[in-house]
């Protein structure tokens, strides 16, 4: 399941880069001889490796887009338990809809370990984008396993305290709500996203 999500993420990244390349080409309005916008569309939709090579030869990637494919990577890893020192530092870390699962599986200590590790991985001035689930949503999953049931009953840090924990205990300098009650989102996913700056 997790590997499937990583494959989906890689596919989405490639499609995003290709879409941007197509938009740039259409904006310029110039196509190689024998290639029109219809053919361009067919090449974008096609999964054939030969056509992909032809597309790449006709339209070499913009350096930034090529760099994006080189710089972005996806890993399947237990972030809480793998506390190895990472030599890389990041400008931004997304933590969307996962705090509940870490909290239920590793309790308060796991959640604090997550926040601490994120802080260490960020560059000075780096940003954590956090979307935490409300406490009510924990209750629905408290019986999934004996470990989760035990952790749930021992949780003292609730999601409405995360902001203060990240600012006062972990060391983030500021917190700004960047979204709140987004319209058009799937039910249950219209939670606020808060940007914490290191």
PDB file of C-alpha atoms in Angstrom:
ATOM      1  CA  UNK A   1       0.000   0.000   0.000  1.00  0.00           C
ATOM      2  CA  UNK A   2       2.704   2.496   1.022  1.00  0.00           C
ATOM      3  CA  UNK A   3       4.826   1.667  -2.033  1.00  0.00           C
ATOM      4  CA  UNK A   4       1.738   2.243  -4.207  1.00  0.00           C
ATOM      5  CA  UNK A   5       1.353   5.740  -2.759  1.00  0.00           C
ATOM      6  CA  UNK A   6       5.000   6.478  -3.542  1.00  0.00           C
ATOM      7  CA  UNK A   7       4.507   5.268  -7.129  1.00  0.00           C
ATOM      8  CA  UNK A   8       1.455   7.558  -7.384  1.00  0.00           C
ATOM      9  CA  UNK A   9       3.482  10.504  -6.074  1.00  0.00           C
ATOM     10  CA  UNK A  10       6.280   9.885  -8.609  1.00  0.00           C
ATOM     11  CA  UNK A  11       3.738   9.650 -11.423  1.00  0.00           C
ATOM     12  CA  UNK A  12       2.044  12.876 -10.310  1.00  0.00           C
ATOM     13  CA  UNK A  13       5.394  14.690 -10.245  1.00  0.00           C
ATOM     14  CA  UNK A  14       6.297  13.526 -13.759  1.00  0.00           C
ATOM     15  CA  UNK A  15       2.852  14.513 -15.057  1.00  0.00           C
ATOM     16  CA  UNK A  16       3.130  17.939 -13.434  1.00  0.00           C
ATOM     17  CA  UNK A  17       6.476  18.570 -15.135  1.00  0.00           C
ATOM     18  CA  UNK A  18       5.159  17.352 -18.502  1.00  0.00           C
ATOM     19  CA  UNK A  19       2.058  19.520 -18.206  1.00  0.00           C
ATOM     20  CA  UNK A  20       4.212  22.565 -17.481  1.00  0.00           C
ATOM     21  CA  UNK A  21       6.410  21.766 -20.474  1.00  0.00           C
ATOM     22  CA  UNK A  22       3.323  21.470 -22.714  1.00  0.00           C
ATOM     23  CA  UNK A  23       1.939  24.776 -21.458  1.00  0.00           C
ATOM     24  CA  UNK A  24       5.278  26.477 -22.145  1.00  0.00           C
ATOM     25  CA  UNK A  25       5.354  25.054 -25.686  1.00  0.00           C
ATOM     26  CA  UNK A  26       1.756  26.077 -26.394  1.00  0.00           C
ATOM     27  CA  UNK A  27       2.457  29.560 -25.040  1.00  0.00           C
ATOM     28  CA  UNK A  28       5.419  29.895 -27.404  1.00  0.00           C
ATOM     29  CA  UNK A  29       3.243  28.595 -30.259  1.00  0.00           C
ATOM     30  CA  UNK A  30       6.115  26.845 -32.001  1.00  0.00           C
ATOM     31  CA  UNK A  31       6.256  23.147 -32.788  1.00  0.00           C
ATOM     32  CA  UNK A  32       8.971  21.121 -34.512  1.00  0.00           C
ATOM     33  CA  UNK A  33       8.286  20.323 -38.152  1.00  0.00           C
ATOM     34  CA  UNK A  34       5.572  17.705 -38.537  1.00  0.00           C
ATOM     35  CA  UNK A  35       4.337  18.120 -34.969  1.00  0.00           C
ATOM     36  CA  UNK A  36       1.203  20.075 -34.133  1.00  0.00           C
ATOM     37  CA  UNK A  37      -0.694  20.684 -30.912  1.00  0.00           C
ATOM     38  CA  UNK A  38      -2.779  17.541 -31.459  1.00  0.00           C
ATOM     39  CA  UNK A  39       0.354  15.425 -31.782  1.00  0.00           C
ATOM     40  CA  UNK A  40       1.752  17.129 -28.706  1.00  0.00           C
ATOM     41  CA  UNK A  41      -1.337  16.115 -26.746  1.00  0.00           C
ATOM     42  CA  UNK A  42      -1.005  12.520 -27.911  1.00  0.00           C
ATOM     43  CA  UNK A  43       2.596  12.452 -26.782  1.00  0.00           C
ATOM     44  CA  UNK A  44       1.679  13.734 -23.337  1.00  0.00           C
ATOM     45  CA  UNK A  45      -1.056  11.167 -22.882  1.00  0.00           C
ATOM     46  CA  UNK A  46       0.965   8.262 -24.247  1.00  0.00           C
ATOM     47  CA  UNK A  47       2.884   6.030 -21.845  1.00  0.00           C
ATOM     48  CA  UNK A  48       5.077   4.602 -24.636  1.00  0.00           C
ATOM     49  CA  UNK A  49       8.769   4.921 -23.825  1.00  0.00           C
ATOM     50  CA  UNK A  50       9.611   5.532 -27.517  1.00  0.00           C
ATOM     51  CA  UNK A  51       7.214   8.448 -27.734  1.00  0.00           C
ATOM     52  CA  UNK A  52       8.469   9.743 -24.397  1.00  0.00           C
ATOM     53  CA  UNK A  53      12.016   9.754 -25.793  1.00  0.00           C
ATOM     54  CA  UNK A  54      10.808  11.556 -28.927  1.00  0.00           C
ATOM     55  CA  UNK A  55       8.943  14.095 -26.795  1.00  0.00           C
ATOM     56  CA  UNK A  56      12.058  14.708 -24.718  1.00  0.00           C
ATOM     57  CA  UNK A  57      14.187  15.127 -27.832  1.00  0.00           C
ATOM     58  CA  UNK A  58      11.725  17.584 -29.390  1.00  0.00           C
ATOM     59  CA  UNK A  59      11.224  19.516 -26.189  1.00  0.00           C
ATOM     60  CA  UNK A  60      14.170  19.323 -23.832  1.00  0.00           C
ATOM     61  CA  UNK A  61      13.263  20.045 -20.234  1.00  0.00           C
ATOM     62  CA  UNK A  62      13.666  23.499 -18.840  1.00  0.00           C
ATOM     63  CA  UNK A  63      16.613  23.306 -16.396  1.00  0.00           C
ATOM     64  CA  UNK A  64      14.374  24.083 -13.428  1.00  0.00           C
ATOM     65  CA  UNK A  65      11.934  21.306 -14.347  1.00  0.00           C
ATOM     66  CA  UNK A  66      14.697  18.792 -14.960  1.00  0.00           C
ATOM     67  CA  UNK A  67      16.208  19.867 -11.640  1.00  0.00           C
ATOM     68  CA  UNK A  68      12.851  19.266  -9.944  1.00  0.00           C
ATOM     69  CA  UNK A  69      12.821  15.657 -11.113  1.00  0.00           C
ATOM     70  CA  UNK A  70      16.402  15.293  -9.856  1.00  0.00           C
ATOM     71  CA  UNK A  71      15.809  16.945  -6.475  1.00  0.00           C
ATOM     72  CA  UNK A  72      12.441  15.513  -5.421  1.00  0.00           C
ATOM     73  CA  UNK A  73      12.435  11.990  -4.050  1.00  0.00           C
ATOM     74  CA  UNK A  74       9.974   9.841  -2.151  1.00  0.00           C
ATOM     75  CA  UNK A  75      10.839   7.286   0.526  1.00  0.00           C
ATOM     76  CA  UNK A  76       8.884   4.722   2.509  1.00  0.00           C
ATOM     77  CA  UNK A  77      10.295   4.972   6.012  1.00  0.00           C
ATOM     78  CA  UNK A  78       9.231   4.966   9.645  1.00  0.00           C
ATOM     79  CA  UNK A  79       9.997   8.608  10.373  1.00  0.00           C
ATOM     80  CA  UNK A  80       9.448   8.334  14.137  1.00  0.00           C
ATOM     81  CA  UNK A  81      11.535   5.237  14.817  1.00  0.00           C
ATOM     82  CA  UNK A  82      14.322   6.023  12.338  1.00  0.00           C
ATOM     83  CA  UNK A  83      16.084   8.770  14.236  1.00  0.00           C
ATOM     84  CA  UNK A  84      19.336   8.502  12.239  1.00  0.00           C
ATOM     85  CA  UNK A  85      21.030  11.824  11.688  1.00  0.00           C
ATOM     86  CA  UNK A  86      20.156  13.126   8.242  1.00  0.00           C
ATOM     87  CA  UNK A  87      22.891  15.317   6.739  1.00  0.00           C
ATOM     88  CA  UNK A  88      20.384  17.190   4.583  1.00  0.00           C
ATOM     89  CA  UNK A  89      18.461  20.235   5.776  1.00  0.00           C
ATOM     90  CA  UNK A  90      15.203  21.328   4.167  1.00  0.00           C
ATOM     91  CA  UNK A  91      13.446  24.608   3.414  1.00  0.00           C
ATOM     92  CA  UNK A  92       9.989  23.137   4.039  1.00  0.00           C
ATOM     93  CA  UNK A  93       8.426  20.002   5.481  1.00  0.00           C
ATOM     94  CA  UNK A  94       4.785  19.037   4.932  1.00  0.00           C
ATOM     95  CA  UNK A  95       2.960  17.184   7.675  1.00  0.00           C
ATOM     96  CA  UNK A  96      -0.579  16.784   6.373  1.00  0.00           C
ATOM     97  CA  UNK A  97      -3.116  14.470   8.033  1.00  0.00           C
ATOM     98  CA  UNK A  98      -0.532  12.272   9.766  1.00  0.00           C
ATOM     99  CA  UNK A  99      -0.212  13.541  13.350  1.00  0.00           C
ATOM    100  CA  UNK A 100      -3.192  11.487  14.523  1.00  0.00           C
ATOM    101  CA  UNK A 101      -1.650   8.253  13.245  1.00  0.00           C
ATOM    102  CA  UNK A 102       1.718   8.957  14.837  1.00  0.00           C
ATOM    103  CA  UNK A 103      -0.005   9.972  18.053  1.00  0.00           C
ATOM    104  CA  UNK A 104      -2.192   6.834  18.175  1.00  0.00           C
ATOM    105  CA  UNK A 105       0.687   4.478  17.335  1.00  0.00           C
ATOM    106  CA  UNK A 106       3.468   6.039  19.436  1.00  0.00           C
ATOM    107  CA  UNK A 107       1.635   8.185  21.984  1.00  0.00           C
ATOM    108  CA  UNK A 108       2.749  11.584  23.242  1.00  0.00           C
ATOM    109  CA  UNK A 109       6.448  10.611  23.134  1.00  0.00           C
ATOM    110  CA  UNK A 110       6.170   9.661  19.439  1.00  0.00           C
ATOM    111  CA  UNK A 111       4.468  12.933  18.594  1.00  0.00           C
ATOM    112  CA  UNK A 112       7.144  14.949  20.433  1.00  0.00           C
ATOM    113  CA  UNK A 113       9.846  12.913  18.656  1.00  0.00           C
ATOM    114  CA  UNK A 114       8.217  13.777  15.309  1.00  0.00           C
ATOM    115  CA  UNK A 115       8.090  17.508  16.083  1.00  0.00           C
ATOM    116  CA  UNK A 116      11.675  17.511  17.373  1.00  0.00           C
ATOM    117  CA  UNK A 117      13.022  15.650  14.339  1.00  0.00           C
ATOM    118  CA  UNK A 118      11.204  17.986  11.940  1.00  0.00           C
ATOM    119  CA  UNK A 119      12.706  21.007  13.725  1.00  0.00           C
ATOM    120  CA  UNK A 120      16.231  19.541  13.422  1.00  0.00           C
ATOM    121  CA  UNK A 121      15.740  18.766   9.711  1.00  0.00           C
ATOM    122  CA  UNK A 122      14.688  22.315   8.821  1.00  0.00           C
ATOM    123  CA  UNK A 123      17.152  24.990   7.778  1.00  0.00           C
ATOM    124  CA  UNK A 124      17.085  28.248   9.752  1.00  0.00           C
ATOM    125  CA  UNK A 125      14.018  30.099   8.482  1.00  0.00           C
ATOM    126  CA  UNK A 126      12.553  26.801   7.238  1.00  0.00           C
ATOM    127  CA  UNK A 127       8.829  26.145   7.451  1.00  0.00           C
ATOM    128  CA  UNK A 128       6.736  23.257   8.775  1.00  0.00           C
ATOM    129  CA  UNK A 129       3.295  23.138   7.145  1.00  0.00           C
ATOM    130  CA  UNK A 130       1.120  21.270   9.632  1.00  0.00           C
ATOM    131  CA  UNK A 131      -2.431  20.020   9.221  1.00  0.00           C
ATOM    132  CA  UNK A 132      -3.446  18.152  12.351  1.00  0.00           C
ATOM    133  CA  UNK A 133      -6.615  16.147  12.784  1.00  0.00           C
ATOM    134  CA  UNK A 134      -9.073  17.172  15.535  1.00  0.00           C
ATOM    135  CA  UNK A 135      -9.297  15.127  18.749  1.00  0.00           C
ATOM    136  CA  UNK A 136     -12.783  13.899  17.796  1.00  0.00           C
ATOM    137  CA  UNK A 137     -11.313  12.006  14.839  1.00  0.00           C
ATOM    138  CA  UNK A 138      -8.991  10.048  17.173  1.00  0.00           C
ATOM    139  CA  UNK A 139     -11.989   8.457  18.894  1.00  0.00           C
ATOM    140  CA  UNK A 140     -13.145   6.662  15.741  1.00  0.00           C
ATOM    141  CA  UNK A 141      -9.865   4.733  15.478  1.00  0.00           C
ATOM    142  CA  UNK A 142      -9.050   4.094  19.131  1.00  0.00           C
ATOM    143  CA  UNK A 143     -10.034   0.392  18.907  1.00  0.00           C
ATOM    144  CA  UNK A 144      -7.958  -0.563  15.844  1.00  0.00           C
ATOM    145  CA  UNK A 145      -5.421  -2.437  17.973  1.00  0.00           C
ATOM    146  CA  UNK A 146      -4.514  -3.041  21.591  1.00  0.00           C
ATOM    147  CA  UNK A 147      -1.482  -0.723  21.274  1.00  0.00           C
ATOM    148  CA  UNK A 148      -3.636   2.063  19.841  1.00  0.00           C
ATOM    149  CA  UNK A 149      -6.240   1.561  22.558  1.00  0.00           C
ATOM    150  CA  UNK A 150      -3.529   1.861  25.237  1.00  0.00           C
ATOM    151  CA  UNK A 151      -1.892   4.897  23.607  1.00  0.00           C
ATOM    152  CA  UNK A 152      -5.259   6.603  23.159  1.00  0.00           C
ATOM    153  CA  UNK A 153      -6.085   6.268  26.847  1.00  0.00           C
ATOM    154  CA  UNK A 154      -2.645   7.679  27.813  1.00  0.00           C
ATOM    155  CA  UNK A 155      -2.584  10.700  25.477  1.00  0.00           C
ATOM    156  CA  UNK A 156      -2.308  13.970  27.395  1.00  0.00           C
ATOM    157  CA  UNK A 157      -1.292  16.262  24.525  1.00  0.00           C
ATOM    158  CA  UNK A 158      -4.321  17.130  22.409  1.00  0.00           C
ATOM    159  CA  UNK A 159      -4.248  18.677  18.913  1.00  0.00           C
ATOM    160  CA  UNK A 160      -5.408  22.072  20.215  1.00  0.00           C
ATOM    161  CA  UNK A 161      -2.117  22.174  22.176  1.00  0.00           C
ATOM    162  CA  UNK A 162       0.181  21.476  19.200  1.00  0.00           C
ATOM    163  CA  UNK A 163       0.670  25.163  18.383  1.00  0.00           C
ATOM    164  CA  UNK A 164       1.906  25.971  21.890  1.00  0.00           C
ATOM    165  CA  UNK A 165       4.087  22.847  22.005  1.00  0.00           C
ATOM    166  CA  UNK A 166       5.780  23.702  18.712  1.00  0.00           C
ATOM    167  CA  UNK A 167       6.361  27.326  19.724  1.00  0.00           C
ATOM    168  CA  UNK A 168       7.185  27.005  23.436  1.00  0.00           C
ATOM    169  CA  UNK A 169       8.807  23.580  23.725  1.00  0.00           C
ATOM    170  CA  UNK A 170      10.175  22.657  20.292  1.00  0.00           C
ATOM    171  CA  UNK A 171      11.484  26.119  19.397  1.00  0.00           C
ATOM    172  CA  UNK A 172       9.619  27.391  16.339  1.00  0.00           C
ATOM    173  CA  UNK A 173       9.590  31.220  16.199  1.00  0.00           C
ATOM    174  CA  UNK A 174       6.174  31.896  14.688  1.00  0.00           C
ATOM    175  CA  UNK A 175       2.935  30.251  13.579  1.00  0.00           C
ATOM    176  CA  UNK A 176       0.530  31.575  10.956  1.00  0.00           C
ATOM    177  CA  UNK A 177      -2.716  29.953   9.842  1.00  0.00           C
ATOM    178  CA  UNK A 178      -2.497  29.938   6.051  1.00  0.00           C
ATOM    179  CA  UNK A 179      -5.773  28.151   5.298  1.00  0.00           C
ATOM    180  CA  UNK A 180      -8.950  27.821   7.272  1.00  0.00           C
ATOM    181  CA  UNK A 181     -12.180  26.094   6.197  1.00  0.00           C
ATOM    182  CA  UNK A 182     -11.275  25.670   2.534  1.00  0.00           C
ATOM    183  CA  UNK A 183     -14.249  25.581   0.212  1.00  0.00           C
ATOM    184  CA  UNK A 184     -14.520  22.713  -2.251  1.00  0.00           C
ATOM    185  CA  UNK A 185     -12.511  20.249  -0.162  1.00  0.00           C
ATOM    186  CA  UNK A 186     -13.563  16.697   0.614  1.00  0.00           C
ATOM    187  CA  UNK A 187     -15.567  16.425   3.824  1.00  0.00           C
ATOM    188  CA  UNK A 188     -13.222  16.003   6.778  1.00  0.00           C
ATOM    189  CA  UNK A 189     -10.258  17.575   4.960  1.00  0.00           C
ATOM    190  CA  UNK A 190     -11.174  21.234   5.416  1.00  0.00           C
ATOM    191  CA  UNK A 191      -8.898  21.580   8.444  1.00  0.00           C
ATOM    192  CA  UNK A 192      -6.609  24.582   8.967  1.00  0.00           C
ATOM    193  CA  UNK A 193      -3.017  24.396   7.788  1.00  0.00           C
ATOM    194  CA  UNK A 194      -0.535  26.246   9.983  1.00  0.00           C
ATOM    195  CA  UNK A 195       2.928  27.409   8.858  1.00  0.00           C
ATOM    196  CA  UNK A 196       5.500  27.183  11.669  1.00  0.00           C
ATOM    197  CA  UNK A 197       8.734  29.071  10.973  1.00  0.00           C
ATOM    198  CA  UNK A 198      12.039  27.940  12.484  1.00  0.00           C
TER     199      UNK A 198
END
